[in-house]
Amino acid sequence: MDRTAPVMARRSWHLVALMLSLSHVATQALVCEDGFHEVNGECLYACTSDLDLGTVTKINDKGIALDDTTFQYCSDRIPRYWPNTKEPVKRLRIFKSWDVAWDASRREGAWEDIRKFVHANKAKVLIGTQVTCSEKNDTIDWQWSLGLMRLLGPDYIQGLAIGNEMELYQFKGSQYGVTPECIENIWGGGYYFDQVQKRVAEMDQYPGFDKIPVTSVFGGMALAAYPFYNYPCCALVFDYLKNVTAKYGKRYVFTWNFYPYFDQTLQLDPNTSHSCCESLDYCLSYGPDGISAETIVKARSRMQLVTNRTDDVMWLGEMGWSSATSDTLHSAMRNCTEFSTPDTMHSVYNGFLKWDMSVQGVKAPELSFYFTMRDSANFGVKEHFGLIDSCEASHCKLSTTHGGEEWVCGKDDFLSETTTAAEWAPRQGDMVSVVALSVVLLSLTLVAVRFGLRRVRDEGGDAEGYAPLG
């Protein structure tokens, strides 16, 4: 008698039971906590709102920036959908892969949250890496960026951005280790361009990474001189762009942060101290008469002077608006009561979502990022550009009762502080009439009181009241 047969039968039964158990577990639906949705085997966050802004035009060519607050404290709450829509986020911009001043114990968990989001949402990431006055910190930063890129994989990388608004780095000050000697070394000494070449060469050693686009992000100040800001003391943007485009050709992408919100040329409406309807119309338009289109056309013409091409790839690294007056807003718009409001943010954000990114007369940008997910701090200064208030918030910032309508000039009441001079002028006559009538009524009241008191005295009535007049 074969004594092994029962044993083999029992083992086979246990194996079948185990396989059935595993199959049952695998087929069970993933249960996500409130505020999260199952997406390709991962639970992804989505803010809620009773304000639905509908569809996103050219969704694969638009992305959202990851702010420092979300990155540090709630990386598991990167929004699956564009806030106030049901449209998935397909592009993500990360300014840096971590910061030496942040809690090091949270970095790997944050990276894993980003990996889950990107893979589940089938998104691509523009990875940033910094160039500063500390070569030690720059080395650490680059190794982190390279590590995150390898974790995500080349198929999920939109591009590598080396440096963000470097033309403004001169203003950071000595408290951040920025000295005139350092600035001279970054530009005239070649440190910036050397770091770009070093990092690209190291990235290209890994399979699949040698075709990833390379960029540096500059802001509007880079356009403040012709063709670009180029001063040895401060920033040699033109020289840098000539060198980097000569080195990398069409692999190099021009990326710009354009912020109408901070434009220093904006002015209040004529003969007013608090109205800015004309400036807001200019800022909120995505058409050919708007500031965004005009700036893109200007940038395109300047880029052509560098490469002698009209078809260079252009990305917009940041576009956004503050729902409350930012401490970093230093233009005349600080005095405009309608400039920094939830309704104005609604107009900017909804316009961005609906914008087809075309620009009359020039090649359109290929990619645009909105700034940002949550309210955060910029070098210690709180800003209000987020589409979600905080990590704790389950609701989107915009709702039917908070930024529920797009901005309309002069929609406030008769005596609103935002009433323009043109609207106020025809009402001045009405106000004079109201004041005159008030004076007449007050005079009649005083006469009646004096007459009543005299009768009290004459007829021996109560001095604290009126005697009967009959």
Short mmCIF file of C-alpha atoms in Angstrom, two decimals:
data_model
loop_
_atom_site.label_atom_id
_atom_site.label_comp_id
_atom_site.label_asym_id
_atom_site.label_seq_id
_atom_site.Cartn_x
_atom_site.Cartn_y
_atom_site.Cartn_z
CA MET A 1 0.00 0.00 0.00
CA ASP A 2 1.32 3.42 -0.98
CA ARG A 3 1.38 5.41 2.31
CA THR A 4 2.38 8.62 0.55
CA ALA A 5 -0.90 8.93 -1.36
CA PRO A 6 -2.99 10.36 1.51
CA VAL A 7 -0.20 12.77 2.38
CA MET A 8 0.05 13.97 -1.20
CA ALA A 9 -3.71 14.32 -1.37
CA ARG A 10 -3.79 16.44 1.78
CA ARG A 11 -0.94 18.63 0.46
CA SER A 12 -2.74 19.07 -2.85
CA TRP A 13 -5.92 20.05 -1.02
CA HIS A 14 -4.05 22.60 1.09
CA LEU A 15 -2.41 24.02 -2.03
CA VAL A 16 -5.77 24.36 -3.76
CA ALA A 17 -7.25 26.03 -0.66
CA LEU A 18 -4.33 28.46 -0.49
CA MET A 19 -4.69 29.35 -4.16
CA LEU A 20 -8.42 29.91 -3.76
CA SER A 21 -7.79 32.11 -0.72
CA LEU A 22 -5.22 34.21 -2.56
CA SER A 23 -7.55 34.49 -5.53
CA HIS A 24 -10.34 35.70 -3.23
CA VAL A 25 -8.08 38.35 -1.69
CA ALA A 26 -6.90 39.49 -5.10
CA THR A 27 -10.45 39.92 -6.37
CA GLN A 28 -11.63 41.87 -3.33
CA ALA A 29 -12.20 45.54 -4.08
CA LEU A 30 -9.72 47.96 -2.53
CA VAL A 31 -11.43 49.90 0.24
CA CYS A 32 -10.34 53.55 0.44
CA GLU A 33 -11.06 55.94 3.29
CA ASP A 34 -13.34 58.95 2.86
CA GLY A 35 -11.95 61.49 0.42
CA PHE A 36 -9.95 58.90 -1.52
CA HIS A 37 -10.81 56.96 -4.67
CA GLU A 38 -9.48 53.67 -6.01
CA VAL A 39 -7.38 54.21 -9.13
CA ASN A 40 -5.51 51.28 -10.67
CA GLY A 41 -5.00 49.59 -7.32
CA GLU A 42 -4.12 52.75 -5.34
CA CYS A 43 -6.20 55.07 -3.15
CA LEU A 44 -5.85 58.62 -4.45
CA TYR A 45 -7.18 61.79 -2.81
CA ALA A 46 -9.74 64.17 -4.33
CA CYS A 47 -11.12 67.35 -2.78
CA THR A 48 -14.89 67.87 -2.90
CA SER A 49 -16.92 70.93 -3.86
CA ASP A 50 -20.42 71.92 -4.92
CA LEU A 51 -18.81 74.03 -7.67
CA ASP A 52 -18.11 71.99 -10.81
CA LEU A 53 -16.02 73.74 -13.48
CA GLY A 54 -16.54 71.00 -16.05
CA THR A 55 -13.94 69.73 -18.49
CA VAL A 56 -10.26 70.55 -18.94
CA THR A 57 -9.18 71.50 -22.45
CA LYS A 58 -5.95 69.80 -23.68
CA ILE A 59 -5.68 67.86 -20.45
CA ASN A 60 -2.47 66.07 -21.46
CA ASP A 61 -0.73 69.41 -21.97
CA LYS A 62 -1.60 70.88 -18.56
CA GLY A 63 -0.29 70.10 -15.13
CA ILE A 64 -0.24 71.32 -11.55
CA ALA A 65 2.70 72.28 -9.35
CA LEU A 66 3.46 70.40 -6.12
CA ASP A 67 3.77 72.96 -3.30
CA ASP A 68 6.09 72.54 -0.31
CA THR A 69 3.20 72.06 2.14
CA THR A 70 1.75 69.11 0.26
CA PHE A 71 5.18 67.60 -0.37
CA GLN A 72 6.30 67.77 3.27
CA TYR A 73 3.13 67.04 5.20
CA CYS A 74 0.48 65.35 3.04
CA SER A 75 2.13 63.80 0.00
CA ASP A 76 -0.59 61.12 0.09
CA ARG A 77 -3.11 63.88 -0.72
CA ILE A 78 -1.95 64.92 -4.17
CA PRO A 79 -5.30 65.50 -5.91
CA ARG A 80 -6.28 62.77 -8.33
CA TYR A 81 -8.56 65.22 -10.18
CA TRP A 82 -8.12 68.84 -11.06
CA PRO A 83 -9.92 70.58 -8.16
CA ASN A 84 -13.57 71.41 -8.96
CA THR A 85 -13.58 68.91 -11.84
CA LYS A 86 -13.66 65.17 -12.48
CA GLU A 87 -10.71 65.35 -14.86
CA PRO A 88 -7.50 63.49 -13.87
CA VAL A 89 -4.21 65.31 -13.36
CA LYS A 90 -1.81 64.06 -16.03
CA ARG A 91 1.21 66.30 -15.46
CA LEU A 92 2.98 67.23 -12.25
CA ARG A 93 5.75 69.73 -11.56
CA ILE A 94 8.11 69.14 -8.62
CA PHE A 95 10.46 72.03 -7.81
CA LYS A 96 12.90 69.90 -5.79
CA SER A 97 13.00 66.30 -4.64
CA TRP A 98 13.45 67.26 -0.97
CA ASP A 99 15.06 69.98 1.14
CA VAL A 100 17.94 69.71 3.60
CA ALA A 101 15.87 71.73 6.09
CA TRP A 102 12.95 69.26 6.00
CA ASP A 103 12.43 66.18 8.17
CA ALA A 104 14.67 63.56 6.55
CA SER A 105 12.60 60.70 7.98
CA ARG A 106 9.63 61.67 5.79
CA ARG A 107 11.44 61.75 2.44
CA GLU A 108 11.19 58.11 1.37
CA GLY A 109 7.50 57.94 2.30
CA ALA A 110 6.80 61.09 0.30
CA TRP A 111 8.64 59.67 -2.69
CA GLU A 112 6.60 56.47 -2.50
CA ASP A 113 3.38 58.53 -2.39
CA ILE A 114 4.48 60.37 -5.53
CA ARG A 115 5.35 57.10 -7.26
CA LYS A 116 1.92 55.65 -6.43
CA PHE A 117 0.17 58.76 -7.71
CA VAL A 118 2.15 59.00 -10.93
CA HIS A 119 1.86 55.33 -11.84
CA ALA A 120 -1.82 55.01 -10.89
CA ASN A 121 -2.85 58.24 -12.64
CA LYS A 122 -0.54 57.55 -15.58
CA ALA A 123 1.01 60.99 -15.16
CA LYS A 124 4.38 62.49 -16.06
CA VAL A 125 6.57 64.66 -13.85
CA LEU A 126 8.78 67.67 -14.52
CA ILE A 127 11.53 67.11 -11.93
CA GLY A 128 13.37 70.15 -10.59
CA THR A 129 16.86 70.35 -9.16
CA GLN A 130 18.41 73.44 -7.62
CA VAL A 131 21.56 75.46 -8.14
CA THR A 132 22.59 77.56 -5.13
CA CYS A 133 25.60 79.08 -3.38
CA SER A 134 26.23 75.81 -1.52
CA GLU A 135 27.92 73.18 -3.67
CA LYS A 136 27.47 70.68 -0.85
CA ASN A 137 23.71 71.19 -0.75
CA ASP A 138 23.58 71.19 -4.55
CA THR A 139 25.23 67.77 -4.63
CA ILE A 140 22.74 66.39 -2.11
CA ASP A 141 19.82 67.92 -3.99
CA TRP A 142 20.93 66.45 -7.30
CA GLN A 143 21.39 62.96 -5.84
CA TRP A 144 17.87 63.15 -4.43
CA SER A 145 16.46 64.29 -7.78
CA LEU A 146 18.26 61.52 -9.63
CA GLY A 147 17.04 59.01 -7.05
CA LEU A 148 13.41 60.08 -7.44
CA MET A 149 13.70 59.98 -11.22
CA ARG A 150 15.01 56.43 -11.11
CA LEU A 151 12.23 55.43 -8.71
CA LEU A 152 9.59 56.76 -11.10
CA GLY A 153 11.22 55.45 -14.26
CA PRO A 154 12.00 57.29 -17.54
CA ASP A 155 8.52 56.70 -18.98
CA TYR A 156 7.07 58.90 -16.24
CA ILE A 157 9.52 61.81 -16.54
CA GLN A 158 8.38 64.86 -18.51
CA GLY A 159 11.73 66.61 -18.21
CA LEU A 160 14.57 67.73 -15.96
CA ALA A 161 14.52 71.38 -14.85
CA ILE A 162 17.87 72.63 -13.54
CA GLY A 163 17.37 75.90 -11.68
CA ASN A 164 14.18 77.88 -11.06
CA GLU A 165 14.04 81.66 -11.65
CA MET A 166 17.79 81.94 -11.33
CA GLU A 167 17.69 85.58 -12.42
CA LEU A 168 16.01 86.34 -9.07
CA TYR A 169 18.49 84.41 -6.94
CA GLN A 170 20.55 87.58 -6.48
CA PHE A 171 17.78 88.98 -4.25
CA LYS A 172 17.68 86.12 -1.73
CA GLY A 173 20.16 87.84 0.56
CA SER A 174 22.94 86.85 2.93
CA GLN A 175 20.54 85.03 5.27
CA TYR A 176 20.40 82.35 2.58
CA GLY A 177 24.14 82.46 1.95
CA VAL A 178 23.79 84.54 -1.21
CA THR A 179 26.70 86.96 -1.65
CA PRO A 180 27.90 89.08 -4.59
CA GLU A 181 30.91 86.75 -4.92
CA CYS A 182 28.60 83.73 -5.16
CA ILE A 183 26.41 85.37 -7.81
CA GLU A 184 29.47 86.24 -9.89
CA ASN A 185 30.65 82.64 -9.63
CA ILE A 186 27.26 81.21 -10.62
CA TRP A 187 27.13 83.26 -13.82
CA GLY A 188 30.50 84.72 -14.81
CA GLY A 189 32.43 81.88 -13.20
CA GLY A 190 30.41 79.30 -15.10
CA TYR A 191 29.19 77.33 -12.06
CA TYR A 192 25.58 77.20 -13.27
CA PHE A 193 26.36 75.95 -16.78
CA ASP A 194 28.94 73.51 -15.42
CA GLN A 195 26.35 72.01 -13.08
CA VAL A 196 23.89 71.61 -15.94
CA GLN A 197 26.39 69.70 -18.04
CA LYS A 198 27.48 67.53 -15.12
CA ARG A 199 23.96 66.56 -14.11
CA VAL A 200 22.72 65.85 -17.63
CA ALA A 201 25.77 63.67 -18.31
CA GLU A 202 25.15 61.69 -15.11
CA MET A 203 21.43 61.28 -15.87
CA ASP A 204 22.16 60.08 -19.40
CA GLN A 205 24.15 57.12 -18.06
CA TYR A 206 20.93 55.38 -17.05
CA PRO A 207 18.94 53.47 -19.70
CA GLY A 208 16.04 55.44 -21.14
CA PHE A 209 17.05 58.78 -19.60
CA ASP A 210 19.23 60.11 -22.41
CA LYS A 211 16.23 61.39 -24.39
CA ILE A 212 14.55 63.25 -21.52
CA PRO A 213 14.16 66.99 -22.29
CA VAL A 214 16.37 69.41 -20.37
CA THR A 215 15.24 72.87 -19.27
CA SER A 216 15.91 75.78 -16.93
CA VAL A 217 13.00 77.84 -15.65
CA PHE A 218 13.14 81.64 -15.83
CA GLY A 219 10.61 84.25 -14.76
CA GLY A 220 9.35 87.47 -16.27
CA MET A 221 12.38 89.42 -15.08
CA ALA A 222 14.49 87.55 -17.64
CA LEU A 223 12.61 89.58 -20.28
CA ALA A 224 13.28 92.89 -18.53
CA ALA A 225 16.25 93.64 -20.81
CA TYR A 226 16.72 93.08 -24.53
CA PRO A 227 16.83 90.37 -25.60
CA PHE A 228 17.27 88.95 -22.10
CA TYR A 229 18.47 90.16 -18.71
CA ASN A 230 22.28 90.04 -18.96
CA TYR A 231 24.33 91.83 -16.29
CA PRO A 232 27.61 90.45 -14.84
CA CYS A 233 26.70 91.63 -11.34
CA CYS A 234 23.37 89.92 -11.23
CA ALA A 235 22.44 87.36 -13.90
CA LEU A 236 23.74 86.53 -17.37
CA VAL A 237 20.57 84.98 -18.76
CA PHE A 238 21.28 85.73 -22.43
CA ASP A 239 24.79 84.27 -22.26
CA TYR A 240 23.51 81.18 -20.47
CA LEU A 241 20.76 80.56 -23.02
CA LYS A 242 23.21 80.82 -25.90
CA ASN A 243 25.53 78.30 -24.26
CA VAL A 244 22.90 75.78 -23.22
CA THR A 245 21.04 75.78 -26.55
CA ALA A 246 24.34 75.40 -28.43
CA LYS A 247 25.16 72.38 -26.23
CA TYR A 248 21.80 70.57 -26.30
CA GLY A 249 20.06 71.89 -29.40
CA LYS A 250 16.36 71.07 -29.56
CA ARG A 251 16.63 68.83 -26.53
CA TYR A 252 16.67 72.05 -24.52
CA VAL A 253 13.22 73.44 -23.70
CA PHE A 254 12.56 77.10 -22.89
CA THR A 255 10.44 77.25 -19.73
CA TRP A 256 8.92 80.44 -18.31
CA ASN A 257 7.06 81.38 -15.15
CA PHE A 258 4.64 84.13 -16.16
CA TYR A 259 2.66 85.76 -13.34
CA PRO A 260 0.27 88.54 -14.34
CA TYR A 261 -0.50 88.75 -10.62
CA PHE A 262 2.95 90.21 -9.91
CA ASP A 263 3.27 92.40 -13.02
CA GLN A 264 4.75 95.72 -11.89
CA THR A 265 3.29 97.70 -14.82
CA LEU A 266 -0.33 97.22 -13.77
CA GLN A 267 -2.07 100.44 -12.72
CA LEU A 268 -5.28 101.41 -10.96
CA ASP A 269 -8.12 102.75 -13.07
CA PRO A 270 -7.86 106.50 -13.81
CA ASN A 271 -9.11 108.80 -11.05
CA THR A 272 -9.57 105.97 -8.53
CA SER A 273 -7.67 104.82 -5.48
CA HIS A 274 -8.95 101.26 -5.26
CA SER A 275 -10.37 100.11 -8.63
CA CYS A 276 -8.50 98.07 -11.26
CA CYS A 277 -11.08 96.86 -13.77
CA GLU A 278 -8.88 97.62 -16.78
CA SER A 279 -5.88 95.79 -15.31
CA LEU A 280 -7.99 92.78 -14.34
CA ASP A 281 -9.54 92.56 -17.79
CA TYR A 282 -6.00 92.55 -19.18
CA CYS A 283 -4.80 89.88 -16.73
CA LEU A 284 -7.78 87.55 -16.97
CA SER A 285 -7.92 87.35 -20.76
CA TYR A 286 -6.31 84.36 -22.46
CA GLY A 287 -7.02 85.89 -25.86
CA PRO A 288 -4.70 87.96 -28.09
CA ASP A 289 -5.46 91.13 -26.11
CA GLY A 290 -4.47 89.58 -22.78
CA ILE A 291 -1.19 89.84 -20.91
CA SER A 292 -0.46 86.09 -21.14
CA ALA A 293 -0.62 86.01 -24.94
CA GLU A 294 1.39 89.23 -25.24
CA THR A 295 4.12 87.85 -22.96
CA ILE A 296 4.29 84.55 -24.85
CA VAL A 297 4.66 86.41 -28.16
CA LYS A 298 7.42 88.54 -26.66
CA ALA A 299 9.24 85.48 -25.29
CA ARG A 300 8.97 83.70 -28.65
CA SER A 301 10.53 86.62 -30.49
CA ARG A 302 13.41 86.79 -27.97
CA MET A 303 13.99 83.02 -28.13
CA GLN A 304 14.38 83.29 -31.90
CA LEU A 305 17.28 85.69 -31.36
CA VAL A 306 19.06 82.94 -29.41
CA THR A 307 18.50 79.94 -31.69
CA ASN A 308 17.38 81.51 -34.99
CA ARG A 309 14.39 79.14 -34.85
CA THR A 310 10.67 79.82 -34.57
CA ASP A 311 9.67 76.32 -33.44
CA ASP A 312 11.62 75.81 -30.19
CA VAL A 313 9.62 73.98 -27.53
CA MET A 314 8.19 76.27 -24.87
CA TRP A 315 6.70 75.29 -21.52
CA LEU A 316 4.99 77.52 -19.00
CA GLY A 317 6.26 76.47 -15.58
CA GLU A 318 3.85 78.47 -13.42
CA MET A 319 0.59 80.35 -13.91
CA GLY A 320 -1.70 81.15 -11.00
CA TRP A 321 -3.53 83.65 -8.81
CA SER A 322 -3.83 84.46 -5.13
CA SER A 323 -7.24 84.33 -3.44
CA ALA A 324 -6.10 86.90 -0.84
CA THR A 325 -3.59 89.73 -1.03
CA SER A 326 -0.11 88.22 -1.00
CA ASP A 327 2.58 89.78 1.20
CA THR A 328 4.85 89.55 -1.83
CA LEU A 329 2.55 91.74 -3.95
CA HIS A 330 4.27 95.14 -4.21
CA SER A 331 2.53 96.77 -7.20
CA ALA A 332 -0.31 99.30 -7.21
CA MET A 333 -2.65 96.29 -7.18
CA ARG A 334 -2.25 96.03 -3.40
CA ASN A 335 -4.77 98.86 -3.21
CA CYS A 336 -7.32 97.25 -5.52
CA THR A 337 -10.04 95.59 -3.48
CA GLU A 338 -11.04 93.19 -6.27
CA PHE A 339 -7.58 92.09 -7.36
CA SER A 340 -6.91 89.30 -4.84
CA THR A 341 -10.24 87.58 -4.23
CA PRO A 342 -11.73 84.10 -4.57
CA ASP A 343 -13.89 85.30 -7.49
CA THR A 344 -10.83 86.58 -9.33
CA MET A 345 -9.04 83.28 -8.66
CA HIS A 346 -12.11 81.51 -10.07
CA SER A 347 -11.81 83.51 -13.30
CA VAL A 348 -8.08 82.82 -13.68
CA TYR A 349 -8.32 79.12 -12.84
CA ASN A 350 -11.39 78.40 -14.97
CA GLY A 351 -9.84 80.35 -17.82
CA PHE A 352 -6.70 78.22 -17.53
CA LEU A 353 -8.73 75.00 -17.58
CA LYS A 354 -10.63 76.08 -20.70
CA TRP A 355 -7.66 77.67 -22.54
CA ASP A 356 -6.72 75.79 -25.71
CA MET A 357 -3.18 77.22 -25.32
CA SER A 358 -3.20 78.73 -28.79
CA VAL A 359 -1.55 82.12 -29.27
CA GLN A 360 -2.25 84.16 -32.36
CA GLY A 361 0.71 84.49 -34.72
CA VAL A 362 3.20 82.19 -32.95
CA LYS A 363 3.67 78.55 -32.02
CA ALA A 364 1.71 77.74 -28.88
CA PRO A 365 3.31 76.47 -25.66
CA GLU A 366 3.38 72.69 -25.54
CA LEU A 367 2.83 72.44 -21.78
CA SER A 368 1.50 74.68 -18.98
CA PHE A 369 1.51 74.21 -15.20
CA TYR A 370 -0.90 75.80 -12.74
CA PHE A 371 0.46 77.00 -9.38
CA THR A 372 -0.49 75.37 -7.01
CA MET A 373 -2.21 72.58 -5.03
CA ARG A 374 -2.32 74.13 -1.54
CA ASP A 375 -1.58 77.42 0.15
CA SER A 376 2.06 77.40 1.13
CA ALA A 377 4.95 79.64 2.16
CA ASN A 378 7.56 81.28 -0.07
CA PHE A 379 10.76 81.81 1.92
CA GLY A 380 8.69 82.06 5.09
CA VAL A 381 5.97 84.31 3.60
CA LYS A 382 2.48 82.76 3.47
CA GLU A 383 0.84 82.81 0.06
CA HIS A 384 -2.69 81.96 -1.07
CA PHE A 385 -2.27 80.48 -4.54
CA GLY A 386 -3.50 77.01 -3.56
CA LEU A 387 -6.64 75.41 -4.98
CA ILE A 388 -7.00 73.65 -1.61
CA ASP A 389 -6.55 75.51 1.67
CA SER A 390 -4.52 73.01 3.69
CA CYS A 391 -3.57 69.39 4.24
CA GLU A 392 -6.53 68.99 6.61
CA ALA A 393 -9.09 70.33 4.14
CA SER A 394 -11.40 67.83 2.49
CA HIS A 395 -13.04 70.52 0.35
CA CYS A 396 -11.59 72.44 -2.59
CA LYS A 397 -11.02 76.14 -1.91
CA LEU A 398 -13.56 77.29 -4.50
CA SER A 399 -17.25 76.61 -3.87
CA THR A 400 -20.60 78.16 -4.72
CA THR A 401 -20.32 80.35 -1.59
CA HIS A 402 -16.57 81.08 -1.82
CA GLY A 403 -15.41 82.15 -5.25
CA GLY A 404 -18.54 80.70 -6.80
CA GLU A 405 -18.77 83.32 -9.52
CA GLU A 406 -16.29 84.66 -12.00
CA TRP A 407 -15.13 88.22 -11.48
CA VAL A 408 -17.22 90.96 -13.09
CA CYS A 409 -16.22 94.61 -12.85
CA GLY A 410 -18.54 96.72 -10.71
CA LYS A 411 -20.84 93.88 -9.67
CA ASP A 412 -20.76 95.06 -6.05
CA ASP A 413 -23.37 97.30 -4.45
CA PHE A 414 -23.98 101.00 -4.97
CA LEU A 415 -21.55 102.14 -2.27
CA SER A 416 -18.92 99.45 -2.86
CA GLU A 417 -15.29 100.45 -2.51
CA THR A 418 -14.73 98.90 -5.92
CA THR A 419 -17.06 101.30 -7.73
CA THR A 420 -15.10 102.94 -10.53
CA ALA A 421 -14.89 106.67 -11.19
CA ALA A 422 -16.98 106.25 -14.35
CA GLU A 423 -19.71 104.45 -12.42
CA TRP A 424 -19.57 106.89 -9.51
CA ALA A 425 -19.91 110.11 -11.55
CA PRO A 426 -23.60 109.80 -12.59
CA ARG A 427 -24.51 108.89 -9.01
CA GLN A 428 -23.01 112.00 -7.45
CA GLY A 429 -26.20 113.99 -8.16
CA ASP A 430 -28.23 111.29 -6.41
CA MET A 431 -25.97 111.49 -3.39
CA VAL A 432 -26.31 115.30 -3.22
CA SER A 433 -30.11 114.92 -3.24
CA VAL A 434 -29.99 112.33 -0.46
CA VAL A 435 -27.77 114.54 1.70
CA ALA A 436 -29.99 117.60 1.12
CA LEU A 437 -33.14 115.67 2.04
CA SER A 438 -31.47 114.36 5.18
CA VAL A 439 -30.60 117.91 6.27
CA VAL A 440 -34.21 119.09 5.75
CA LEU A 441 -35.64 116.17 7.76
CA LEU A 442 -33.15 116.74 10.58
CA SER A 443 -34.10 120.45 10.71
CA LEU A 444 -37.81 119.67 10.89
CA THR A 445 -37.18 117.16 13.68
CA LEU A 446 -35.29 119.72 15.76
CA VAL A 447 -38.07 122.28 15.28
CA ALA A 448 -40.70 119.76 16.41
CA VAL A 449 -38.69 118.84 19.52
CA ARG A 450 -38.20 122.44 20.56
CA PHE A 451 -41.91 123.19 20.04
CA GLY A 452 -42.93 120.19 22.13
CA LEU A 453 -40.61 121.08 25.03
CA ARG A 454 -41.92 124.66 25.10
CA ARG A 455 -45.48 123.42 25.43
CA VAL A 456 -44.45 121.17 28.30
CA ARG A 457 -43.10 124.15 30.20
CA ASP A 458 -46.09 126.38 29.34
CA GLU A 459 -48.70 123.82 30.40
CA GLY A 460 -46.90 122.36 33.43
CA GLY A 461 -46.41 118.97 31.92
CA ASP A 462 -43.85 116.32 32.81
CA ALA A 463 -40.42 117.69 32.03
CA GLU A 464 -39.30 114.21 30.94
CA GLY A 465 -42.08 113.80 28.42
CA TYR A 466 -44.52 115.64 26.22
CA ALA A 467 -47.74 117.18 27.54
CA PRO A 468 -50.91 116.39 25.61
CA LEU A 469 -51.29 118.77 22.71
CA GLY A 470 -55.05 118.86 22.82
#
